[in-house]
C-alpha positions as a printed Julia matrix, in Angstrom:
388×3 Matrix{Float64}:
  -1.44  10.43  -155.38
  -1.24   9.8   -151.59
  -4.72  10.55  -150.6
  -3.83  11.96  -146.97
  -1.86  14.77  -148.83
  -4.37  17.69  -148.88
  -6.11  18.73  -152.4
  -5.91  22.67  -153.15
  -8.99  24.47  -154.75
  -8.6   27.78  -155.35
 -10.62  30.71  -155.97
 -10.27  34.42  -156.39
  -7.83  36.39  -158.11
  -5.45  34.54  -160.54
  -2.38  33.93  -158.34
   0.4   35.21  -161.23
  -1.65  38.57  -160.54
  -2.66  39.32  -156.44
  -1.23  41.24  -154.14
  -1.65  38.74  -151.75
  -2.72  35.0   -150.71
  -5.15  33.6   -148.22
  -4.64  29.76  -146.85
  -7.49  28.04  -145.41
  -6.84  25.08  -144.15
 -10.27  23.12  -144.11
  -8.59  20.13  -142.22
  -7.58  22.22  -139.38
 -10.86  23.49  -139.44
 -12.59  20.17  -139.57
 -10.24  19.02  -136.55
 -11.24  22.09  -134.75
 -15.14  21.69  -134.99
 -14.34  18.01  -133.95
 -12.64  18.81  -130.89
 -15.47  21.54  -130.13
 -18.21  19.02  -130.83
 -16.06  16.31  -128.65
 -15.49  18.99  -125.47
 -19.48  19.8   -125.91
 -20.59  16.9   -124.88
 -23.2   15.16  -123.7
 -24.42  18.2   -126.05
 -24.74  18.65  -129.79
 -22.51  21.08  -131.75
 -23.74  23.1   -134.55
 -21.54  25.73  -136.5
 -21.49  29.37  -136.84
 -21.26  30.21  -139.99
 -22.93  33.77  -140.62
 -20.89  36.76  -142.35
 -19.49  34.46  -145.49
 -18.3   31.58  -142.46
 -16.66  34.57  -140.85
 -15.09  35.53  -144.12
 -13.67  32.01  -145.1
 -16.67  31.33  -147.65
 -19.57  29.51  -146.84
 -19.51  27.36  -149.62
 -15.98  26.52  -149.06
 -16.75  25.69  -145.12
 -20.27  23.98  -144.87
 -19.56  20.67  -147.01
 -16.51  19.8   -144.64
 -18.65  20.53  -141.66
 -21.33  18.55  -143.22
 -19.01  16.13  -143.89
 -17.44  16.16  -140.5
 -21.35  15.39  -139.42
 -22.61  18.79  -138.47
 -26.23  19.08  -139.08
 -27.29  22.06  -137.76
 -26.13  25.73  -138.77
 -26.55  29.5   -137.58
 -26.28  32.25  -139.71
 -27.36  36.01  -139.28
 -29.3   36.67  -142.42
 -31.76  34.83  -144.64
 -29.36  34.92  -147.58
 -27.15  33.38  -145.63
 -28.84  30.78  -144.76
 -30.44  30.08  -147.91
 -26.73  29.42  -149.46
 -26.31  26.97  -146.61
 -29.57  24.71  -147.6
 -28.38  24.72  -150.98
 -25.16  22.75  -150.0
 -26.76  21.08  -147.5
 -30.35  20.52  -147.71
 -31.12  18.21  -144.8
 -29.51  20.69  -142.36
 -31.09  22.75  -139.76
 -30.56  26.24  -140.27
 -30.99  28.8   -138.09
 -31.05  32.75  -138.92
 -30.1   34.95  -136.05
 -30.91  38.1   -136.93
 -34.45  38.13  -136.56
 -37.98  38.44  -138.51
 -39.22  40.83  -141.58
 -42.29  40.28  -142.21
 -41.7   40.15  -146.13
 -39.19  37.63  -145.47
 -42.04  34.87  -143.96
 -42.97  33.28  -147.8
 -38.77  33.01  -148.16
 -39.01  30.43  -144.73
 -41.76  29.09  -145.8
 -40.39  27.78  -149.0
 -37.31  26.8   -147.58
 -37.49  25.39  -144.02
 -34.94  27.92  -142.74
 -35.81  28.64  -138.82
 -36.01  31.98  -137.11
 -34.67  32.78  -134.21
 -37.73  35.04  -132.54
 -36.39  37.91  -129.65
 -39.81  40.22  -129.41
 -43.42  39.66  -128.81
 -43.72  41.6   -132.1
 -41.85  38.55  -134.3
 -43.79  35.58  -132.05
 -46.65  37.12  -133.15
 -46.56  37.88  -136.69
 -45.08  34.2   -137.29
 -47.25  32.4   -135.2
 -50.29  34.64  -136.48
 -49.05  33.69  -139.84
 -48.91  29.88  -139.15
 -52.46  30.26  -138.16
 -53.1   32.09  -141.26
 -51.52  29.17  -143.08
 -52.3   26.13  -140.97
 -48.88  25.7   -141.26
 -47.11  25.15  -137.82
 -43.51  26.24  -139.11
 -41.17  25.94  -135.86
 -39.24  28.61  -134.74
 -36.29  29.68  -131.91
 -36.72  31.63  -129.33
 -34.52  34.0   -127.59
 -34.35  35.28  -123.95
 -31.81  38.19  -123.21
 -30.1   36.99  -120.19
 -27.31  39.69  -120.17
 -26.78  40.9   -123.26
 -29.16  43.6   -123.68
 -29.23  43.34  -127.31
 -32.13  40.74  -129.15
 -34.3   38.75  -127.26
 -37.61  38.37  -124.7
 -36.14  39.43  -120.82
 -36.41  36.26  -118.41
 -39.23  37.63  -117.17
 -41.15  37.95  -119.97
 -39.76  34.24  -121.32
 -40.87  32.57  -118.14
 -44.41  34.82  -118.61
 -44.74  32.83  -122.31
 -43.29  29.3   -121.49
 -46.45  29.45  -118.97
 -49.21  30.86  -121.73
 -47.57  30.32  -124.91
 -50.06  28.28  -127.65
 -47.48  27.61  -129.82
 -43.67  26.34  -128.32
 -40.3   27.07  -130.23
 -38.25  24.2   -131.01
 -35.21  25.66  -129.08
 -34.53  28.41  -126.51
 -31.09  30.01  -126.7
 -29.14  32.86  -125.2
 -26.11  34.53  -125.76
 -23.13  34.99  -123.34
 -21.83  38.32  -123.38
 -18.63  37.79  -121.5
 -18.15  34.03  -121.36
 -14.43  34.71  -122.69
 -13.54  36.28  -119.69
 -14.02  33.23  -117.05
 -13.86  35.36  -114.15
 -16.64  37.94  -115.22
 -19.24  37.9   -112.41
 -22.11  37.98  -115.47
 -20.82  34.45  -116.04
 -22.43  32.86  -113.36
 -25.86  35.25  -113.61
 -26.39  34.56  -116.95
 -25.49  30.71  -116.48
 -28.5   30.48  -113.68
 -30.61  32.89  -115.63
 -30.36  29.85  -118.36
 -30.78  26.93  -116.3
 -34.0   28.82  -115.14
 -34.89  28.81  -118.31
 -34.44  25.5   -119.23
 -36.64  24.66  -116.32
 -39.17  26.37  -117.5
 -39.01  25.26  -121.33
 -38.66  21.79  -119.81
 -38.26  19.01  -123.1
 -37.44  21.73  -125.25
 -33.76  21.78  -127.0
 -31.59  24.54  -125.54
 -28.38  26.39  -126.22
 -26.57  28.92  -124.26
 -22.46  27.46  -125.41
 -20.58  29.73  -127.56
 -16.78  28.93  -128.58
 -16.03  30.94  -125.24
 -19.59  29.12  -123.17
 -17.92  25.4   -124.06
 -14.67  26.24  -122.36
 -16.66  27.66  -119.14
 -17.03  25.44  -116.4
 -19.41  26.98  -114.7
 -22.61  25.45  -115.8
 -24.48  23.27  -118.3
 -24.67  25.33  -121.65
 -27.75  23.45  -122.57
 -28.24  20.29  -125.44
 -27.04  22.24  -128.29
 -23.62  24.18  -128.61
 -22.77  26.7   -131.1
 -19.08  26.96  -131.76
 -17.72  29.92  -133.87
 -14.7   31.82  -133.82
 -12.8   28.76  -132.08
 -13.86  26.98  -134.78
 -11.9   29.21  -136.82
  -8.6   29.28  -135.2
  -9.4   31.64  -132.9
  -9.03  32.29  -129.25
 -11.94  31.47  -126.55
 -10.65  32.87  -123.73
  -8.75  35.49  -123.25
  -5.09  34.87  -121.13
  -5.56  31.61  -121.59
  -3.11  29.22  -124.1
  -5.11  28.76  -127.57
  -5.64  24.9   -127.97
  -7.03  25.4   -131.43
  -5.16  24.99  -135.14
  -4.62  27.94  -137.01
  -6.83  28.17  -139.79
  -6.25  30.61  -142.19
  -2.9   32.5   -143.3
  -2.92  35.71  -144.54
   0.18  36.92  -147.38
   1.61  39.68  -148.94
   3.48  39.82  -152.06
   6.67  42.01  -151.97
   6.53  44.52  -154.71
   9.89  46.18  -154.23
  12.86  46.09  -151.94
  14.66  49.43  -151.14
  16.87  51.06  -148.93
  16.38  54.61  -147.65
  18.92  56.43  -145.37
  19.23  57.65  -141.81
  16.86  60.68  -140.71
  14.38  60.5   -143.98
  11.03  59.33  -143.09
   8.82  57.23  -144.43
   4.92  56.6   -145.83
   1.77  59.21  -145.51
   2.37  61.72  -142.84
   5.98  61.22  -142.51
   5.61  59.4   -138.99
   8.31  56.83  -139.4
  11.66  58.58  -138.75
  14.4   56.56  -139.96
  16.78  55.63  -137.15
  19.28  54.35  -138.83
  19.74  53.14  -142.94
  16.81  51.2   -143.4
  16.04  48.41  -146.08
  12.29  48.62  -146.28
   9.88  45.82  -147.73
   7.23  47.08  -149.95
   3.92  44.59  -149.57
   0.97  44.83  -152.08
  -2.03  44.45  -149.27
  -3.34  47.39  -147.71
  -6.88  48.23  -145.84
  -8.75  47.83  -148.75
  -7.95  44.05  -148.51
  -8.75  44.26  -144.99
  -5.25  44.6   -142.92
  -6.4   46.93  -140.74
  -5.27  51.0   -141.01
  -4.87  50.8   -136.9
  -1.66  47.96  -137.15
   0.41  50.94  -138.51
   3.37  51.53  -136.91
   3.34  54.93  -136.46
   1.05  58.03  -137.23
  -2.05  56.12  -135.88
  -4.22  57.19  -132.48
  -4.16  53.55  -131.44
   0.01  54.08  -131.02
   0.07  56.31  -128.66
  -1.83  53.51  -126.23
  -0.49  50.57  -128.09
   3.0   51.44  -129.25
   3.76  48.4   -131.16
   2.07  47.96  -134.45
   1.72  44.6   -136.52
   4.31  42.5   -137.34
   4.72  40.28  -141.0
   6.62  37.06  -140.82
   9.03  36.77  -143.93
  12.78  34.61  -144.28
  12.14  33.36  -141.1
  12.07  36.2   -139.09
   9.21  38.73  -137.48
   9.38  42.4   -139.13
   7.66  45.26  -137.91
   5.26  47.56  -140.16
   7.3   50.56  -141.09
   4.55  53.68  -140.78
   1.26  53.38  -142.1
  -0.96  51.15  -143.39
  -2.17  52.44  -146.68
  -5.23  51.65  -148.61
  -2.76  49.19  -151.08
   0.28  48.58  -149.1
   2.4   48.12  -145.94
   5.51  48.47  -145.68
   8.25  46.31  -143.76
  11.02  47.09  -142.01
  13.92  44.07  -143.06
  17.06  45.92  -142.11
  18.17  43.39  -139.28
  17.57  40.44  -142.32
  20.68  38.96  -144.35
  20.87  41.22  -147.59
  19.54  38.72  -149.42
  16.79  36.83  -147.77
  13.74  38.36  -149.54
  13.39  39.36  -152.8
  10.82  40.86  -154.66
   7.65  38.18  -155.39
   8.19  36.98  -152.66
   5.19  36.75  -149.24
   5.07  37.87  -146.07
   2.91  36.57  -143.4
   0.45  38.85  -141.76
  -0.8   36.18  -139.47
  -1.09  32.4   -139.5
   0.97  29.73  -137.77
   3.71  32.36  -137.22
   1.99  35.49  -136.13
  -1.44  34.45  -134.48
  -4.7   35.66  -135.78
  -5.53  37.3   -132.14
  -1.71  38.6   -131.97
  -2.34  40.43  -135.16
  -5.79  41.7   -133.67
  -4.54  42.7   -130.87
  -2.05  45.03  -132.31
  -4.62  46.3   -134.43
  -6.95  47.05  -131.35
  -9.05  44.59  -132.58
 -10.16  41.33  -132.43
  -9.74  37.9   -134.73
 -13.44  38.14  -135.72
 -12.52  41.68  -137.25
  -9.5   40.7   -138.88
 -11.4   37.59  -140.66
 -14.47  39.3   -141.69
 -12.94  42.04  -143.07
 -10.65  39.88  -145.55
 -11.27  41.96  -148.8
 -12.07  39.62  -152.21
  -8.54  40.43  -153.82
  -6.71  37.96  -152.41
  -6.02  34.58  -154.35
  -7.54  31.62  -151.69
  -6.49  28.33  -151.78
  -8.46  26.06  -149.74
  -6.28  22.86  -148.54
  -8.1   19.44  -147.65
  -7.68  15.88  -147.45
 -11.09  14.78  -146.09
  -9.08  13.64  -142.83
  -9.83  16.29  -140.87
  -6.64  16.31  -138.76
């Protein structure tokens, strides 16, 4: 066998039986978190991998990374993480989300590191590493913009001057680094470097997939690529220099044709201009194609009036009314008569409708579309190990 041809593993629903097919290409993704790593530099990259590897499966996605030579992970949740040091024990793992206090003796036993945003979680873990005579490390992070999680600057500063105990890495998060011309750019960027000052010697990581396009100051030693990672876009109006990822299908239950001036789907909101052939897909909402890429008989159409788009024969084909919990429906008319056929897939997004073009159709955003891929689908995972 030619060992640069990728190996498939699958998993999921038996592919004689789905309604639909996800592709994840793990060498893309591998040559994405390279690039990432390579444009981070002279800082490390880590991966984000929280909610499942942002729906792609963490178990599928950490051992290339590992592979690849990532050695240091964020997640949101403990459980999260915990699958991660199972694949990879000699990783650092990060959990985002915060501290319970039950959830101390589940760090303990497994070296997982929180990331610390209130005077309340400093204290109970450092209290507890008294307690203990452990001296477990721990993250800390300074709201800089955000508003959401984390110690103001103020306060930050206030602890790097009294603090007993000193994480082993101050972060922040960028709130609008994918717009580079947002004036909280620059604040936040000197709010960091402030920071950094004060935690002198201390790792620190501001770099998102959008903070390691930004030119507008050092994101600190570590970065923490995510949705780029994934195919995604960074910034927004700006050319996407990363490979598509994953590919979303739907299997074509039924062809039919339906004349001029009936409507079609729930609510009767697509009005048949002209005989239609119509495309019958077996994916709906409930496998996480969003209800809001309808093309009719949704709010989001009377701001947006062009709904998503499949990719079948060669050709683009718009959604044909709603989106139903099960199925979407195509509109093939302007197709030869016989250029799809039922079995066959349609492309939702991939390399011929972009994850963010779907998204944006849908109102959304990639990271929606991805996380809310439903457990129907049959996935096959491609890889050859080269990671390009």
């Amino acid at each position: 066998m030619n060992s640069t041809k990728p190996h498939v593993t699958t998993a999921g629903a038996d592919p004689r039986l789905a309604g639909g097919r996800l592709t994840i290409d793990l060498d893309a993704l591998v040559a994405n978190w390279t690039f990432l790593a390579e444009k981070s530099k002279p800082a490390q990259a880590s991966a984000v991998v929280k909610a499942d590897a942002y729906g792609l499966g963490i178990d599928h996605v950490v051992p290339v990374l590992h592979d690849a030579g990532c050695r240091t992970f964020f997640v949101a949740l403990v459980e999260e993480g915990l699958r991660v040091k199972a694949i990879a024990p000699d990783a650092r793992v990060f959990v985002l989300n915060g501290l319970f206090a039950e959830a101390r003796p589940v760090f303990e036993a497994s070296g997982l590191i929180p990331v610390l945003g209130s005077h309340y979680e400093i204290d109970l873990w450092t209290g507890a590493n008294a307690v203990s005579g452990l001296k477990l490390p721990y993250a800390l992070h300074v709201d800089t913009g955000m508003n959401r999680l984390g110690l103001t600057v103020a306060e930050a500063l206030d602890f790097a001057a009294n603090a007993r105990e000193m994480p082993v890495l101050v972060m922040t998060h960028l709130a609008t680094a994918d717009e580079p011309g947002h004036v909280l750019n620059q604040r936040q960027f000197e709010s960091f470097q402030t920071l950094r000052a004060a935690f002198a010697g201390i790792e620190s990581s501001a770099s998102n997939s959008s903070g390691i396009f930004h030119a507008v100051s050092n994101g600190g030693e570590l970065s923490r690529p995510g949705i780029a990672m994934y195919g995604g876009e960074a910034l927004a109006g700006v050319a996407n220099p990363m490979r598509p990822v994953v590919t979303l299908e739907a299997r074509i239950v039924q062809i039919r044709t339906s004349p001029k001036g009936e409507t079609a789907g729930y609510g009767a909101t697509a009005l048949l201009e002209r005989d239609t052939r119509i495309a019958i897909s077996s994916v709906g909402y409930a496998d996480g194609y969003l209800r809001s890429l309808s093309g009719s008989g949704t709010p989001l159409r009377n701001v947006v009036p062009k709904g998503g788009e499949g990719f079948v024969a060669g050709h683009k084909v718009p959604v044909l009314g709603r989106v139903t919990m099960d199925m979407v429906s195509f509109d093939i008319t302007d197709l030869p008569e016989d250029a799809v056929k039922p079995g066959d897939h349609v492309e939702l997004f991939g390399r011929n409708i972009a994850l963010d073009d779907a998204a944006r159709a849908a109102g959304s955003i990639g990271f929606e579309l991805l996380t809310s891929l439903g457990n129907r689908y049959h996935r096959r995972y491609l890889y050859s190990g080269k990671g390009a």
